[in-house]
Tab-separated table of C-alpha atoms in Angstrom:
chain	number	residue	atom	x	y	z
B	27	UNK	CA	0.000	0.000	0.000
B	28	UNK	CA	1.270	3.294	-0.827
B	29	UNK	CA	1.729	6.140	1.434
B	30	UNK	CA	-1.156	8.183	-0.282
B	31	UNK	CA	-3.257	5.065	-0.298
B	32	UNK	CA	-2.713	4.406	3.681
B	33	UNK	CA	-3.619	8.323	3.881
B	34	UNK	CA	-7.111	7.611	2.671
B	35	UNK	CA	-7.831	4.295	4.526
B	36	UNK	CA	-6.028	5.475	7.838
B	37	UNK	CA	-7.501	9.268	8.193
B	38	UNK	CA	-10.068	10.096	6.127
B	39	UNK	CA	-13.257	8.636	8.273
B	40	UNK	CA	-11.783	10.766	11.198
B	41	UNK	CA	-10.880	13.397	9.406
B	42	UNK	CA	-14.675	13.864	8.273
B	43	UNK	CA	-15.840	12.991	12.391
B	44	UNK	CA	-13.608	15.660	13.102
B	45	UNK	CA	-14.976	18.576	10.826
B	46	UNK	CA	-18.313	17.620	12.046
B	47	UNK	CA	-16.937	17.714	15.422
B	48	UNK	CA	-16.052	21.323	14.489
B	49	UNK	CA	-19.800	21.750	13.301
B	50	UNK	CA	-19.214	21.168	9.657
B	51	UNK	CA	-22.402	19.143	7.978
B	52	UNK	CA	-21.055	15.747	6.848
B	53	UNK	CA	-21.461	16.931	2.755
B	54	UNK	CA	-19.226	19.565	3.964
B	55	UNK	CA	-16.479	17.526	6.507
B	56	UNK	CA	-16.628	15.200	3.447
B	57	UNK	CA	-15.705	17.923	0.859
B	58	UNK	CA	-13.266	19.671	3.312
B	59	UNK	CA	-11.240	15.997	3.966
B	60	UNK	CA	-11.224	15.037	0.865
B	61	UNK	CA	-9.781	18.878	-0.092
B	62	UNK	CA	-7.324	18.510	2.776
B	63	UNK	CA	-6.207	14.927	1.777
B	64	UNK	CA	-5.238	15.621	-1.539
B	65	UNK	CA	-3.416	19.365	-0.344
B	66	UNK	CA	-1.772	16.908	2.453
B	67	UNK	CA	-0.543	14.586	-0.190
B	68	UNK	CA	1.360	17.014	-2.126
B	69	UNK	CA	3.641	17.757	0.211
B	70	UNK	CA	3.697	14.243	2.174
B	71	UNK	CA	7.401	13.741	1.691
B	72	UNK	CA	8.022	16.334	3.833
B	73	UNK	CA	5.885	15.536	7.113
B	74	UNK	CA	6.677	12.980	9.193
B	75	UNK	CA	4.529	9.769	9.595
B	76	UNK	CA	3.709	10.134	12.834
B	77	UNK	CA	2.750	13.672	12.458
B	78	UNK	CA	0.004	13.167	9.812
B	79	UNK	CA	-3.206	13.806	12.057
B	80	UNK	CA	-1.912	16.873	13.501
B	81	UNK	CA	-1.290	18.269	10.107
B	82	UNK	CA	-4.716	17.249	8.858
B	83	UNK	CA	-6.362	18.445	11.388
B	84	UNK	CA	-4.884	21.908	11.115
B	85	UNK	CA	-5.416	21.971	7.901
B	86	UNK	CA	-8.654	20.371	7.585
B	87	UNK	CA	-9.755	23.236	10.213
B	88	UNK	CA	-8.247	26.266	8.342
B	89	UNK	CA	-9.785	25.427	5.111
B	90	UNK	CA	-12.951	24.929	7.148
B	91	UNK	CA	-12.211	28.283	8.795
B	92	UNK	CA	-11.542	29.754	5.089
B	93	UNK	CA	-14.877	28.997	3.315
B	94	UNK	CA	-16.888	30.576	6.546
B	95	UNK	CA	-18.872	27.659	6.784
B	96	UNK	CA	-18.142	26.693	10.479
B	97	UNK	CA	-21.031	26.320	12.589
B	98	UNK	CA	-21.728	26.513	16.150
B	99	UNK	CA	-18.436	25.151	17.867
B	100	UNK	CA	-19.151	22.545	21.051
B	101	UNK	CA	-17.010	23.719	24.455
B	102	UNK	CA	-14.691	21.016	25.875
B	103	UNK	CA	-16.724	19.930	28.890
B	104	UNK	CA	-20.002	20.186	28.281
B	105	UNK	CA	-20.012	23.857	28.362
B	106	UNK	CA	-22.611	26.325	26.597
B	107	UNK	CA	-22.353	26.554	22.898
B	108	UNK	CA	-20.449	29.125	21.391
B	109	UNK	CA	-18.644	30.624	18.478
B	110	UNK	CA	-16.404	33.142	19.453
B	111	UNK	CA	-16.012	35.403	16.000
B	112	UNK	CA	-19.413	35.484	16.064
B	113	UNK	CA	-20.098	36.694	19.265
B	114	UNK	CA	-17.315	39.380	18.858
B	115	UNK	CA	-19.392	40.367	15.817
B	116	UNK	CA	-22.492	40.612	17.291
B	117	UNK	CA	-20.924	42.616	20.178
B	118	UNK	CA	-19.867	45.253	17.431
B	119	UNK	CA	-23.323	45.266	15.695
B	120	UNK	CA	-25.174	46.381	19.006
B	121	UNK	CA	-28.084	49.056	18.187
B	122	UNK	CA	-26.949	52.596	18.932
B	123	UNK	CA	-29.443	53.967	20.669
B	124	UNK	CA	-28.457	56.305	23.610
B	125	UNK	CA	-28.949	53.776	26.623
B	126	UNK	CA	-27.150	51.166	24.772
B	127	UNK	CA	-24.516	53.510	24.033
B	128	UNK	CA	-24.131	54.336	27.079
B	129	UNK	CA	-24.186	50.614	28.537
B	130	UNK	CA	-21.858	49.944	25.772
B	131	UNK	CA	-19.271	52.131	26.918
B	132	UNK	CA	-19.636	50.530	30.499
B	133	UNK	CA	-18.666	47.130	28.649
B	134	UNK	CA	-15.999	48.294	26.654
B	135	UNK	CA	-14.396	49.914	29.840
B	136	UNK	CA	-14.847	47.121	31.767
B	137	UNK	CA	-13.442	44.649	28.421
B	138	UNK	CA	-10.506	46.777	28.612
B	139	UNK	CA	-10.051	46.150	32.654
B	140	UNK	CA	-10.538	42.607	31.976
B	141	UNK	CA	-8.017	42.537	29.343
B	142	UNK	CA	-5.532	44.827	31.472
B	143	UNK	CA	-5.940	42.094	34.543
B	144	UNK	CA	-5.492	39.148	31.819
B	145	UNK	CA	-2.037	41.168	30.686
B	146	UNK	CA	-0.581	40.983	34.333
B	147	UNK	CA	-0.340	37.384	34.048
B	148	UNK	CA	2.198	35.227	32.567
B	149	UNK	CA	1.141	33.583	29.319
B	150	UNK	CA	1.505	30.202	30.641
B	151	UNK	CA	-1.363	31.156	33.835
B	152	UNK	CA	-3.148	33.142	31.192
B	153	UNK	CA	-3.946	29.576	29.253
B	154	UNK	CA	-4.527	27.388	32.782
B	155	UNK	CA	-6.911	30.229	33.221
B	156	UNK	CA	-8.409	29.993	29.716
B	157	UNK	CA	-8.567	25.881	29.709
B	158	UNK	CA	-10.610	26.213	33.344
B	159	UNK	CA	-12.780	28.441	32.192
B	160	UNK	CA	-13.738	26.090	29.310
B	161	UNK	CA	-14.545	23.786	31.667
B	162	UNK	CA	-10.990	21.269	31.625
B	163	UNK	CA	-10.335	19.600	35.448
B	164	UNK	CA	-6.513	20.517	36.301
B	165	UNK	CA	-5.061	16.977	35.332
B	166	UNK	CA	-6.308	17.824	31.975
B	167	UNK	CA	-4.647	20.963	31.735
B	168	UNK	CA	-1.593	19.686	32.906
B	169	UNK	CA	-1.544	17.007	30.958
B	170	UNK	CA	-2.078	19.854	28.015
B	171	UNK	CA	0.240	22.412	29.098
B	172	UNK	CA	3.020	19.701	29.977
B	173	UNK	CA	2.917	20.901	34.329
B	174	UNK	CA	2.020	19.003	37.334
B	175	UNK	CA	-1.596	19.404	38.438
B	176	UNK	CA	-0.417	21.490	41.612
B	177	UNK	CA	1.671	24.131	39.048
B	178	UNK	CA	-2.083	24.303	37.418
B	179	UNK	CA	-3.946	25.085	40.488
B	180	UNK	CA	-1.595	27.475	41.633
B	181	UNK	CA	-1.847	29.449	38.482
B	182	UNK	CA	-5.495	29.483	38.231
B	183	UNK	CA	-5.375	30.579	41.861
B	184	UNK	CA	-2.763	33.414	40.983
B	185	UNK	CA	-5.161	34.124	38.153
B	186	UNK	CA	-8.309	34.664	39.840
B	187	UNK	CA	-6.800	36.531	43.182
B	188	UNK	CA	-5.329	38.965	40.200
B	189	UNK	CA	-9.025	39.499	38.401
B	190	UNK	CA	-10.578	39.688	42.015
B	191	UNK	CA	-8.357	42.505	42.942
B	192	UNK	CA	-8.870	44.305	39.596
B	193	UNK	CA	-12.511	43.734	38.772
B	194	UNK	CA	-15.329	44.147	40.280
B	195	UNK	CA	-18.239	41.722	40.693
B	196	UNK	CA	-21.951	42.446	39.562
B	197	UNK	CA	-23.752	43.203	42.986
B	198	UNK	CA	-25.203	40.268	44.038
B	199	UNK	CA	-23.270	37.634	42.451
B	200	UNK	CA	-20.392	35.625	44.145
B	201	UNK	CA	-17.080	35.508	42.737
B	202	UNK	CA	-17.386	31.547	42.542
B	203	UNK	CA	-20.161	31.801	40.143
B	204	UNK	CA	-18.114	34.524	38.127
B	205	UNK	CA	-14.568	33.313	37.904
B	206	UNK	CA	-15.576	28.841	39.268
B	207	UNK	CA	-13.490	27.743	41.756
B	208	UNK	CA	-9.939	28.550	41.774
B	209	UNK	CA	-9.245	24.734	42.210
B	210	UNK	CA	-11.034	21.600	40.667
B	211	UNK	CA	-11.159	19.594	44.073
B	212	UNK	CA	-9.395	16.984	42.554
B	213	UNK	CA	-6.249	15.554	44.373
P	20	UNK	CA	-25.064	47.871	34.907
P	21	UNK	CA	-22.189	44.799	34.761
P	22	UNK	CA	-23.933	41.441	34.203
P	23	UNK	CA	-22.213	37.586	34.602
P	24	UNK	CA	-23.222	37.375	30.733
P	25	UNK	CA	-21.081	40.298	30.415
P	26	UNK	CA	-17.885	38.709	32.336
P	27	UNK	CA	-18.135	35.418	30.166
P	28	UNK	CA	-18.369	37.567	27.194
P	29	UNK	CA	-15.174	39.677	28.316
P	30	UNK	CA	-13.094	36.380	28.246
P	31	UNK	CA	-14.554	35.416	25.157
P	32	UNK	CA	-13.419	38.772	23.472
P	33	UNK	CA	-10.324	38.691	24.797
P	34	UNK	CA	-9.644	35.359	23.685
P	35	UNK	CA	-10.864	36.549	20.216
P	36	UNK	CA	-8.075	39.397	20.796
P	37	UNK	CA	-5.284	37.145	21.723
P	38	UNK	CA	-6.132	34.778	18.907
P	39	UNK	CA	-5.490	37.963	16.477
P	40	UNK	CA	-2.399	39.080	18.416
P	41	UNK	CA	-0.855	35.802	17.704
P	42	UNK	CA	-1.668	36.162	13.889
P	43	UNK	CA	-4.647	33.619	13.892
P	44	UNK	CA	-4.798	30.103	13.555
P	45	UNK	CA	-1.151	28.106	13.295
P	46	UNK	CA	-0.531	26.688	9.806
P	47	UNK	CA	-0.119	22.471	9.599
P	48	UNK	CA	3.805	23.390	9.179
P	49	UNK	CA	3.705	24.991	11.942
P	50	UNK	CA	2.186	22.537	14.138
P	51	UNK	CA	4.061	19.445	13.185
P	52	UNK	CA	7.333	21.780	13.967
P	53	UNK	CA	6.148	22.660	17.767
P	54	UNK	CA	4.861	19.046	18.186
P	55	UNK	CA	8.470	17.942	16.533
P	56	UNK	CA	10.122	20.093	18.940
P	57	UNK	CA	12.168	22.074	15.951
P	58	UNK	CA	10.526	25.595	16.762
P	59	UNK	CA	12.667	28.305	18.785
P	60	UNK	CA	11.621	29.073	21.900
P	61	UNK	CA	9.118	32.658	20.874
P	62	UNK	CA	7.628	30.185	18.461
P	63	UNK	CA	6.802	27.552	20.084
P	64	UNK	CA	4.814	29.631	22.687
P	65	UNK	CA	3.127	31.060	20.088
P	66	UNK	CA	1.935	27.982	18.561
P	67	UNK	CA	1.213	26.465	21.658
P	68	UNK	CA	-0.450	29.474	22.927
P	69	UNK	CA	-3.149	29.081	19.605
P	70	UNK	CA	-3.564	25.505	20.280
P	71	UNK	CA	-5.228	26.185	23.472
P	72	UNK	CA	-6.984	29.264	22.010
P	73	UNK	CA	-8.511	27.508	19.495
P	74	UNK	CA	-10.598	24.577	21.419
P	75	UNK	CA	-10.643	22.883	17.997
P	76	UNK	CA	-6.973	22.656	17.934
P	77	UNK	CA	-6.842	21.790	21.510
P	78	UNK	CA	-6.584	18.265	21.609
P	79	UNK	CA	-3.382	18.337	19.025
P	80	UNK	CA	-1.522	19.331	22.616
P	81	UNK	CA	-1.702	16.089	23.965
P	82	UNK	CA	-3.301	13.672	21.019
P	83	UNK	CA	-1.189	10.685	20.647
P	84	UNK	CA	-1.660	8.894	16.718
P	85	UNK	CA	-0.154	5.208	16.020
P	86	UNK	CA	2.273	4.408	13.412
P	87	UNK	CA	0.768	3.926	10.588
P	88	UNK	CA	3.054	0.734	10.279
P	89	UNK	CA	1.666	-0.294	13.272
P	90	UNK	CA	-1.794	0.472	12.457
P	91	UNK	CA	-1.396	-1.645	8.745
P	92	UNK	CA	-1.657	-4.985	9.710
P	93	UNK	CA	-4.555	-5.228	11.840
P	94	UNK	CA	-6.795	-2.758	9.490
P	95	UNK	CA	-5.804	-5.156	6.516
P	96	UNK	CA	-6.888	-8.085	8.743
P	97	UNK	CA	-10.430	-6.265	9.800
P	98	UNK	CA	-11.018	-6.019	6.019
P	99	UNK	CA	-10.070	-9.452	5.259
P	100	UNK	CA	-12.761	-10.897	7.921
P	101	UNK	CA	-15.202	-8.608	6.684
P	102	UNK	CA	-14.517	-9.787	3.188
P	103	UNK	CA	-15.040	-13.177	4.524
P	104	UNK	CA	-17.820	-13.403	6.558
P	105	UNK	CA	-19.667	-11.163	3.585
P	106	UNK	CA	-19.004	-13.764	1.397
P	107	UNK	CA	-20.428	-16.610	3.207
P	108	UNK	CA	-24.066	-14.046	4.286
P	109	UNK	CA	-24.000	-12.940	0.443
P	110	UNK	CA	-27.489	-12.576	-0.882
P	111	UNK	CA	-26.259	-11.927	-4.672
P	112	UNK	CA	-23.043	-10.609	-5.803
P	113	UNK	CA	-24.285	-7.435	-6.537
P	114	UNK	CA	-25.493	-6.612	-2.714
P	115	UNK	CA	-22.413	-7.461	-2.204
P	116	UNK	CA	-20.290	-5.498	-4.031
P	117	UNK	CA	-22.240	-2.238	-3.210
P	118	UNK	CA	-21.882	-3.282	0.267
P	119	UNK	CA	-18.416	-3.525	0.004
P	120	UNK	CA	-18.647	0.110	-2.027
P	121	UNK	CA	-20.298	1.276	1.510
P	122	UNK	CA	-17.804	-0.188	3.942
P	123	UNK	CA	-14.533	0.243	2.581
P	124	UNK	CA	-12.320	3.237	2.584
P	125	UNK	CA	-11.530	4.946	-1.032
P	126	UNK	CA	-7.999	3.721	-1.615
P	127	UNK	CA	-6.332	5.133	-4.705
P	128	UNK	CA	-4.263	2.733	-7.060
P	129	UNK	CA	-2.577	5.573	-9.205
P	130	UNK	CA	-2.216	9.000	-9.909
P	131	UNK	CA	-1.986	10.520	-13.669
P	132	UNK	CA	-0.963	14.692	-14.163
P	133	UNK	CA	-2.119	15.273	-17.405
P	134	UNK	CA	-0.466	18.971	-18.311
P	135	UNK	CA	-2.274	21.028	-21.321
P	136	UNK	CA	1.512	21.787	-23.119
P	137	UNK	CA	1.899	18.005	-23.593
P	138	UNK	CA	-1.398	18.122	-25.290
P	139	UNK	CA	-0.229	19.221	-29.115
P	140	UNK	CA	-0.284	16.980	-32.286
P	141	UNK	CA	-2.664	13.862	-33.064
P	142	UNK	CA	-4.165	11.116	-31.001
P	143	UNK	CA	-3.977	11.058	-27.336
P	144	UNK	CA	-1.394	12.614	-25.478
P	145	UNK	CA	-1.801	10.395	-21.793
P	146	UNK	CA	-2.349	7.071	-21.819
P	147	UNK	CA	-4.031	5.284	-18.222
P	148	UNK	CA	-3.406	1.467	-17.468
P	149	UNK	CA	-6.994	-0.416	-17.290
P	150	UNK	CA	-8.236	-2.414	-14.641
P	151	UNK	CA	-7.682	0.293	-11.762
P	152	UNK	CA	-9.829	0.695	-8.926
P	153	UNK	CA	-9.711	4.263	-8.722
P	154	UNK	CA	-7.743	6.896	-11.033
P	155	UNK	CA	-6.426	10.099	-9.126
P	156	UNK	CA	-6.044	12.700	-12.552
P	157	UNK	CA	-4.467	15.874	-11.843
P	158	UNK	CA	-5.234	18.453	-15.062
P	159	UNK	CA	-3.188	21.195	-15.003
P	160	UNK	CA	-4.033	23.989	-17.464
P	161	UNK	CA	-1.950	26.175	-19.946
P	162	UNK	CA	-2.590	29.200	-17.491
P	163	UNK	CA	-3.356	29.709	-13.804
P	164	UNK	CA	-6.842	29.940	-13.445
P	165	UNK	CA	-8.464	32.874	-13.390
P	166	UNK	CA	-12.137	32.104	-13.112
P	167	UNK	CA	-13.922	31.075	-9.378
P	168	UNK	CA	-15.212	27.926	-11.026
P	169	UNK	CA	-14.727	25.706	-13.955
P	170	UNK	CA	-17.075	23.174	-15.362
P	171	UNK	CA	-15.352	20.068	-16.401
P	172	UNK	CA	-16.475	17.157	-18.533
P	173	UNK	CA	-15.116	13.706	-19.838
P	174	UNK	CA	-16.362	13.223	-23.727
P	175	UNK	CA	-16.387	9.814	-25.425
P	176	UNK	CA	-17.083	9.178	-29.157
P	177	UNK	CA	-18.368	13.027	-28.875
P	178	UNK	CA	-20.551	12.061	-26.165
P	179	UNK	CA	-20.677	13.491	-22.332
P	180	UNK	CA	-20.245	10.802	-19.843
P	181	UNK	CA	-19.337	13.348	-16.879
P	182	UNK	CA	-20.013	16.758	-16.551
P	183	UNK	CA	-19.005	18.659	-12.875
P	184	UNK	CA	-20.241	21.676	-12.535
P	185	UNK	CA	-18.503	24.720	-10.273
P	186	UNK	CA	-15.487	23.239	-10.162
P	187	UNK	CA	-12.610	24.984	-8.395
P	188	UNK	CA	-8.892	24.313	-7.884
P	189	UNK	CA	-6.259	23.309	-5.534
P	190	UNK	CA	-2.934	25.215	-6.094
P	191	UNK	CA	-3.582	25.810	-9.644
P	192	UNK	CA	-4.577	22.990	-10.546
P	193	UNK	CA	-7.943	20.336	-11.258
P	194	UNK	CA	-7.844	17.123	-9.026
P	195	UNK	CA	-10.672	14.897	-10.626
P	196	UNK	CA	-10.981	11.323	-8.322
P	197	UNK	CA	-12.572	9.254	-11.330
P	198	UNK	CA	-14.138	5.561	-10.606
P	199	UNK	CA	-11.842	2.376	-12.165
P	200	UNK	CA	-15.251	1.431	-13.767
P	201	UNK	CA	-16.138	4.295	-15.326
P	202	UNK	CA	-13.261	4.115	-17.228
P	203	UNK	CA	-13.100	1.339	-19.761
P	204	UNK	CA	-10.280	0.883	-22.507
P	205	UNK	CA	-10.863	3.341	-25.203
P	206	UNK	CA	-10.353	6.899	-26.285
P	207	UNK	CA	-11.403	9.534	-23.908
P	208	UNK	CA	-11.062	13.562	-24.095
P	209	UNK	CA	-11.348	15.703	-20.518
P	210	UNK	CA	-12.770	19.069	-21.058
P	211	UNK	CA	-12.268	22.071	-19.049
P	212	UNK	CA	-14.488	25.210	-19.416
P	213	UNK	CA	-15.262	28.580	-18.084
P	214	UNK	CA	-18.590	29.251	-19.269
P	215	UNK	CA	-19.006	28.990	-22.921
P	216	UNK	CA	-15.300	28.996	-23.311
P	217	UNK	CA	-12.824	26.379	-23.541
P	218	UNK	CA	-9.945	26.810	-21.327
P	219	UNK	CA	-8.160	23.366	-22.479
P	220	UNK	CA	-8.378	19.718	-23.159
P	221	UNK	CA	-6.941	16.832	-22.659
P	222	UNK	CA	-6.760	13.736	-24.867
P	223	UNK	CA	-6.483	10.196	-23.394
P	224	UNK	CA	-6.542	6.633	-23.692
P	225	UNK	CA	-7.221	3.925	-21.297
P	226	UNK	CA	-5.446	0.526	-22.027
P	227	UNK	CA	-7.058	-2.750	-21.822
């Protein structure tokens, strides 16, 4: 069997679960794969064998990316549905009628404090953040970010002391419900 | 007033941010290099940084993929038994075979570039070896294309056996994934058009 030939039989199945993973409809994961195997074929010689899936998969998910077809994307963890372009869009869009204007400013200041807090933290904590926020238990995240599950909770726990001391909570509602629990209770 | 919608929508934007900071989504070169270890240090935290950005991309972190040597043997032994116990349920041979159609992975048994220069002078410039399973043709044309979408047909005896519609192509180039069956010995031209016109064409024969 030929390299291009084990391509096909070894990747393209989950190639096509995967775009519909990403939200893709299957005529579309189908088209995109197929695109994406033959691209991935042309320059085989130069990936290595046991780096095939990766480069499909980043690929496959560009090209996806390119034709604006991706749908809704599901968060690691059960988490609400989202797609995060198009919420940033929407956000932009907002009516511009006085109130909202006004309540619009409110947001982007407090975006901006958010994103001020976020800066103060080292891009490694900045990701254990992210990952816990999607919903990821700390022995997940290490296991992602290559650290011990303690180094995790201790940089989620940096993370949320620094956006507690920055931010400000809606009245009424607990930090815990805001930022989750700085630790997984894991361990 | 502040809401909790509007905290989980400040991450989200600022995710959205950081993803455009980095310069968007890594390319496949990319990836393979920080999984491969071969990207200086600046890059690799910038790749890695976009993996966890991008929750699609995510599980590349940590997703572990067999050899496909080691992965060879047992598929081609799956397909065997299926092959087997098929043939002892068979209802008729031709349940069969679509069955099989259904089941089994497209495999490719050869690949053909047909270029338009080599297309000058009489009788048919590329010649395909019958009794293929499938036929992987790569068409490339006289110029780069131009045009969002080509139509592109196969013509036998000055009849149309194929026509695809809104074709488009991949670095240049037309990738056509053509059925061993459809293509029986004989003389067979492929057409490319834009419209009315005729971009180019390519003559060809398929051996017994």
């Amino acid at each position: 069997m030929s390299r291009i030939d084990e391509l096909y039989a070894r990747y393209r199945k989950p190639l096509i679960g995967r775009l519909i993973g990403f939200g893709q409809r299957e005529d579309e994961a189908a088209d995109i794969a197929q695109e994406t195997l033959i691209a991935t074929w042309k320059r085989l010689e130069h990936i290595p064998p046991d780096r095939e899936w990766p480069y499909l998969v980043t690929a496959a998910f560009n090209l996806a990316r390119k034709r604006h077809t991706r749908g809704k994307v599901p968060r690691h963890g059960g988490g609400k549905l989202t797609n995060l372009e198009d919420e940033h869009d929407a956000v932009d869009k907002s009516p511009s009628i006085e109130s909202d204007l006004i309540e619009g400013e409110e947001i982007r200041r407090f975006r901006a404090a958010f994103s001020a807090a976020m800066a103060e933290l080292p891009p490694e904590t900045r990701q254990a953040f992210a990952l816990r926020r999607r919903g990821l238990e700390s022995k997940e995240i290490a296991e992602l970010l290559g650290l011990n599950e303690h180094a995790v909770r201790s940089r989620v726990t940096r993370a949320c002391r620094i956006l507690r001391r920055r931010l400000s909570p809606p009245p009424g509602v607990p930090w815990t419900e805001l930022l989750g629990d700085d630790d997984d209770h894991e361990g | 007033m502040i809401t909790k919608d509007d905290w989980n929508d400040a991450l989200d934007t600022w995710i959205v941010e950081e993803r455009e900071r980095l310069g968007g989504p890594p390319t496949p070169e990319e990836v393979v290099a920080y999984l491969s270890g071969e990207l200086p240090l600046a890059a690799a935290a910038r790749v890695r940084a976009l993996l966890v950005y991008y929750p699609e991309l995510t599980p590349l972190l940590t997703e572990r993929v067999e050899k496909p040597r080691e992965l060879r043997k047992p598929f081609a032994l799956r397909l065997y038994a299926a092959a087997a116990t098929l043939a002892f349920v068979a209802v008729g041979a031709t349940a069969i075979r679509e069955h099989q159609r259904n089941i089994t992975p497209v495999a490719l048994s050869s690949h053909h570039e047909f270029t338009a220069s080599h297309t000058r002078g009489p009788g048919p410039s590329f010649v395909l070896p019958g009794g293929q399973r499938r036929y992987l043709v790569t068409a490339v044309p006289t110029k780069a294309p131009t045009e969002s979408a080509y139509e592109l047909e196969i013509i036998r005896n000055s009849r149309v056996l194929w026509t695809a519609k809104d074709v488009r192509t991949i670095d240049d180039a037309f990738v056509i994934d053509i059925p061993g069956e459809f293509l029986t010995p004989g003389a067979y031209t492929l057409t490319i058009r834009a419209g009315e016109r005729l971009i180019d064409h390519y003559p060809f024969r398929v051996t017994e």
